[in-house]
Tab-separated table of C-alpha atoms in Angstrom:
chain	number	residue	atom	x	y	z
A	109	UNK	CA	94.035	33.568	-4.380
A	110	UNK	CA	96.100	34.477	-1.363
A	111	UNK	CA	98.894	36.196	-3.758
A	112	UNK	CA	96.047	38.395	-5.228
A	113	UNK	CA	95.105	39.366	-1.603
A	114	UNK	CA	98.349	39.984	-0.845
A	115	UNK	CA	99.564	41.898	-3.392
A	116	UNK	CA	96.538	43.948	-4.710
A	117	UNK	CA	93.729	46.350	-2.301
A	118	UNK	CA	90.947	43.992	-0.916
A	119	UNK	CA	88.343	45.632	-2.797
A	120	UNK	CA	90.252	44.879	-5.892
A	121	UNK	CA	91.565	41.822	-4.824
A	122	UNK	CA	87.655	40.116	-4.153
A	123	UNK	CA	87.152	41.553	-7.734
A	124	UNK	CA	89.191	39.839	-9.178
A	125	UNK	CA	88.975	36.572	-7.479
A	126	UNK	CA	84.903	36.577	-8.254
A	127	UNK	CA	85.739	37.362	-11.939
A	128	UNK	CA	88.328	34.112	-12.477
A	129	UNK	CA	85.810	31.699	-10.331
A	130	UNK	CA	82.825	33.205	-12.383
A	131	UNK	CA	84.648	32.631	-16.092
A	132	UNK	CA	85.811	29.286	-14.627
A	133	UNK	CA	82.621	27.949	-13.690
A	134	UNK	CA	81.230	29.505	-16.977
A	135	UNK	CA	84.199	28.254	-18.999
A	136	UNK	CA	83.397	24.548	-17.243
A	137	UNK	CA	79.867	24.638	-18.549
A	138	UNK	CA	80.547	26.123	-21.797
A	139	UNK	CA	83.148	22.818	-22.431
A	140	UNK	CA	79.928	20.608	-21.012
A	141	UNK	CA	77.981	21.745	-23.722
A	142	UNK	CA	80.216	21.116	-26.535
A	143	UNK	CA	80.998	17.911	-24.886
A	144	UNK	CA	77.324	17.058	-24.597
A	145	UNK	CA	77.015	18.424	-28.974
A	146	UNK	CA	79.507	15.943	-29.447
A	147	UNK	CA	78.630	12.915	-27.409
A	148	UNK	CA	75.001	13.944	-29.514
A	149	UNK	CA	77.025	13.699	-32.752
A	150	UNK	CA	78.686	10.691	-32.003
A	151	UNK	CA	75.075	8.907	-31.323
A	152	UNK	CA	74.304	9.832	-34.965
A	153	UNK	CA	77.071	8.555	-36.461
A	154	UNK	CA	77.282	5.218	-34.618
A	155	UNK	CA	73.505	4.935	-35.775
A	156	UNK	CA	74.299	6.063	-39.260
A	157	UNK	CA	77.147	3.539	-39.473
A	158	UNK	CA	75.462	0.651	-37.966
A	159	UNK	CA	72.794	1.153	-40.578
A	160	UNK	CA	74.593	1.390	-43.447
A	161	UNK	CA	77.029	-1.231	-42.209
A	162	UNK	CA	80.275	0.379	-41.876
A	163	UNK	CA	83.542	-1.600	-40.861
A	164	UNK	CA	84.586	-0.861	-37.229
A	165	UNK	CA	81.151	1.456	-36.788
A	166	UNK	CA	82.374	2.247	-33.261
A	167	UNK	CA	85.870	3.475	-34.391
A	168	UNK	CA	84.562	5.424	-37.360
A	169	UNK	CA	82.015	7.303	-35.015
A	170	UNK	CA	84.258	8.398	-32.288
A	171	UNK	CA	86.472	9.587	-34.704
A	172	UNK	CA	83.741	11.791	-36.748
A	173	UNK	CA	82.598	12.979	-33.378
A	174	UNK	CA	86.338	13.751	-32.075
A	175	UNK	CA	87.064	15.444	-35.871
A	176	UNK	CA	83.859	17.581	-35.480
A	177	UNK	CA	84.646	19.452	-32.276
A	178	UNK	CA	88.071	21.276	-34.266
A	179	UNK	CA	87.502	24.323	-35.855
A	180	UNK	CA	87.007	24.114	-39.601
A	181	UNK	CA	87.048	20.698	-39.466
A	182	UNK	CA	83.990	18.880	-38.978
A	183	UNK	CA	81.341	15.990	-39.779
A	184	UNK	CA	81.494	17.149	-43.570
A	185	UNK	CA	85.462	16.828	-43.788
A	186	UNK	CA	84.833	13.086	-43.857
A	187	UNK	CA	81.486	12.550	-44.919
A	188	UNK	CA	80.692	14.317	-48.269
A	189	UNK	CA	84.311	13.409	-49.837
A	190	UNK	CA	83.753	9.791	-48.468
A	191	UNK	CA	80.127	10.079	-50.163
A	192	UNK	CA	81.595	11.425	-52.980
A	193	UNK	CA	84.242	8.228	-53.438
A	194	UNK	CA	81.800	5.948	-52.994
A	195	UNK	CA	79.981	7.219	-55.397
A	196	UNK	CA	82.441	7.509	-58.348
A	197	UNK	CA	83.899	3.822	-57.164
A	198	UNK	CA	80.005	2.961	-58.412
A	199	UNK	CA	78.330	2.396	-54.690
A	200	UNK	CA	75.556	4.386	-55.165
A	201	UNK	CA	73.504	3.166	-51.566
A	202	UNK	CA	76.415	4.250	-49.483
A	203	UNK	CA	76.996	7.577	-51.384
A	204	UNK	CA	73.546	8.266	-50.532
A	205	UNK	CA	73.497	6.982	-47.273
A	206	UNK	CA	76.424	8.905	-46.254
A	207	UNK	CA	75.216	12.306	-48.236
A	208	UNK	CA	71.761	11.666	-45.799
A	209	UNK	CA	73.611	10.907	-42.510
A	210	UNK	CA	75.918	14.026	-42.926
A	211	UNK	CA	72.707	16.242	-43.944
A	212	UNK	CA	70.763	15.037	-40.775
A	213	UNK	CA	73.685	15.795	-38.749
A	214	UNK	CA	73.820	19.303	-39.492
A	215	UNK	CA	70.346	19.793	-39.653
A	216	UNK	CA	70.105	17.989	-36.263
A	217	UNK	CA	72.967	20.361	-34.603
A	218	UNK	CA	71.304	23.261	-35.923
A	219	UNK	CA	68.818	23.283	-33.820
A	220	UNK	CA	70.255	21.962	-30.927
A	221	UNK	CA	73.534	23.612	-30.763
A	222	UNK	CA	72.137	27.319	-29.789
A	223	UNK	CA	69.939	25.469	-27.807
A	224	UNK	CA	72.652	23.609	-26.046
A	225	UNK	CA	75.312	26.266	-25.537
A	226	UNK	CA	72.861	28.900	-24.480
A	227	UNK	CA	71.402	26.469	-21.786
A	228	UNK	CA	74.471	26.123	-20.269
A	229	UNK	CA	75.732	29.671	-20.610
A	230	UNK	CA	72.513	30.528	-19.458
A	231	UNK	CA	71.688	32.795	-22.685
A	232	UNK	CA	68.750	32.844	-24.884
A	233	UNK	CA	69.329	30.217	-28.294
A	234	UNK	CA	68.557	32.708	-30.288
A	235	UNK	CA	71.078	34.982	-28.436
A	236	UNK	CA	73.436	32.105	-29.086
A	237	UNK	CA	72.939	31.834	-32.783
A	238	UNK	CA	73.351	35.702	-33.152
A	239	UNK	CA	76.443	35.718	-31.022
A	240	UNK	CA	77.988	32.474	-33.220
A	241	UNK	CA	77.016	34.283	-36.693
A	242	UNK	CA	78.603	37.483	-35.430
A	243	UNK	CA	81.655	36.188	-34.181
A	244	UNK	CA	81.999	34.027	-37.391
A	245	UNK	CA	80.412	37.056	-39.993
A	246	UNK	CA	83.419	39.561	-38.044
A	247	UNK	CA	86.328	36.914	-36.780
A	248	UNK	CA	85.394	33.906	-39.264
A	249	UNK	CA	85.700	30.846	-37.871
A	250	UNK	CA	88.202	31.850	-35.301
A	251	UNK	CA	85.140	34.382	-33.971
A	252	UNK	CA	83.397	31.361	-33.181
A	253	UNK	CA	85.888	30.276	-30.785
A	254	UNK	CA	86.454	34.077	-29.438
A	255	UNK	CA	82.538	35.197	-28.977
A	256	UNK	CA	81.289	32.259	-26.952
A	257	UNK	CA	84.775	32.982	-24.917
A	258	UNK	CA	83.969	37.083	-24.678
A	259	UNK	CA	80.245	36.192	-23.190
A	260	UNK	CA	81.619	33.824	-20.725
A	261	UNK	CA	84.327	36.778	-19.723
A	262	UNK	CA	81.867	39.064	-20.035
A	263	UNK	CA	79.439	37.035	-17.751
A	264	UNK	CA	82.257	36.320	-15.483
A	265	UNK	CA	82.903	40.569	-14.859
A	266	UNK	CA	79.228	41.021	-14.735
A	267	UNK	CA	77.648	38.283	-12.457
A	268	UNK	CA	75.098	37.547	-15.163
A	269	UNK	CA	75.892	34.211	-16.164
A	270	UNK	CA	72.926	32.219	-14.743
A	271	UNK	CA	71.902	29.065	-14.955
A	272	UNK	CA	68.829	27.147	-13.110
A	273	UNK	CA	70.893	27.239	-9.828
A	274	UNK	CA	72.421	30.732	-9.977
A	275	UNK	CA	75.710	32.033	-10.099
A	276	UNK	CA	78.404	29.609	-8.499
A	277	UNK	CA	79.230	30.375	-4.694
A	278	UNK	CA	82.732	31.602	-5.106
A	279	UNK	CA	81.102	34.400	-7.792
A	280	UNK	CA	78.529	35.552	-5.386
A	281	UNK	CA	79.187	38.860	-3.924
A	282	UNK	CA	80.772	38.633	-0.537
A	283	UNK	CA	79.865	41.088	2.433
């Protein structure tokens, strides 16, 4: 911060300094959230594997939880060809089982993704969905990444990104 006020007008200078504390307090809650989505996913497959009695349940979960939060690669990666093996090897219950844990998953995040994310960025969910779907419709799955990342810039410049306590004290605008 003092190198910006050195070297750039004060006017300027305050600019810029509320825009990187704004997009790094947004950027901070934006990583919450999909921390919080996966901690959530993680819950559902430590359930799912308890109950259908999985070897090292605990492993297996943080795994599928760690796998889901990479782009492209997610809870279906290792469930539906693991459901898919079981079932040609002839186990039918845990082909199922799997198939049903990996269809409640994504009908679980669903909902609660735009709900999640757009609590913490302090959007609408159904902002959120629209944004995702854009960015992945335009971008593909590389717009996912770069539209949550645009509204948190564009929150940043703006002042707008608002959550139940307001913007953070370095992003208020100074006298």
């Amino acid at each position: 911060n003092a190198a910006v006020r050195r070297l750039l007008p004060e006017k300027i200078a305050r600019r810029l300094i509320r825009f990187k504390d704004g997009f790094l307090y947004t950027m901070v809650r934006y990583l919450r959230s999909y921390l919080l989505i996966m901690a959530m996913t993680f819950v559902i497959m430590l359930v799912g594997f308890l109950l259908l009695r999985i070897p090292y349940a605990l492993l297996a979960a943080i795994a599928v939880a760690l796998l889901d939060m990479l782009p492209v690669i997610g809870v279906g990666t290792v469930l539906v060809p693991w459901s898919v093996f079981s079932l040609i090897s002839g186990n039918t219950p845990l082909a199922v089982g799997l198939f049903l844990l990996f269809a409640a998953n994504e009908i679980i995040r669903q909902f609660a993704e735009p709900k999640i994310v757009g609590r913490h960025l302090g959007i609408h969910p159904l902002l959120t969905l629209i944004f995702l779907y854009v960015g992945y419709a335009l971008f593909g799955v590389l717009g996912l990444l770069l539209i949550p990342i645009a509204t948190v810039a564009y929150q940043a410049a703006t002042g707008k990104g608002k959550e139940r306590g307001g913007t953070p004290p370095a992003a208020q605008p100074q006298k």
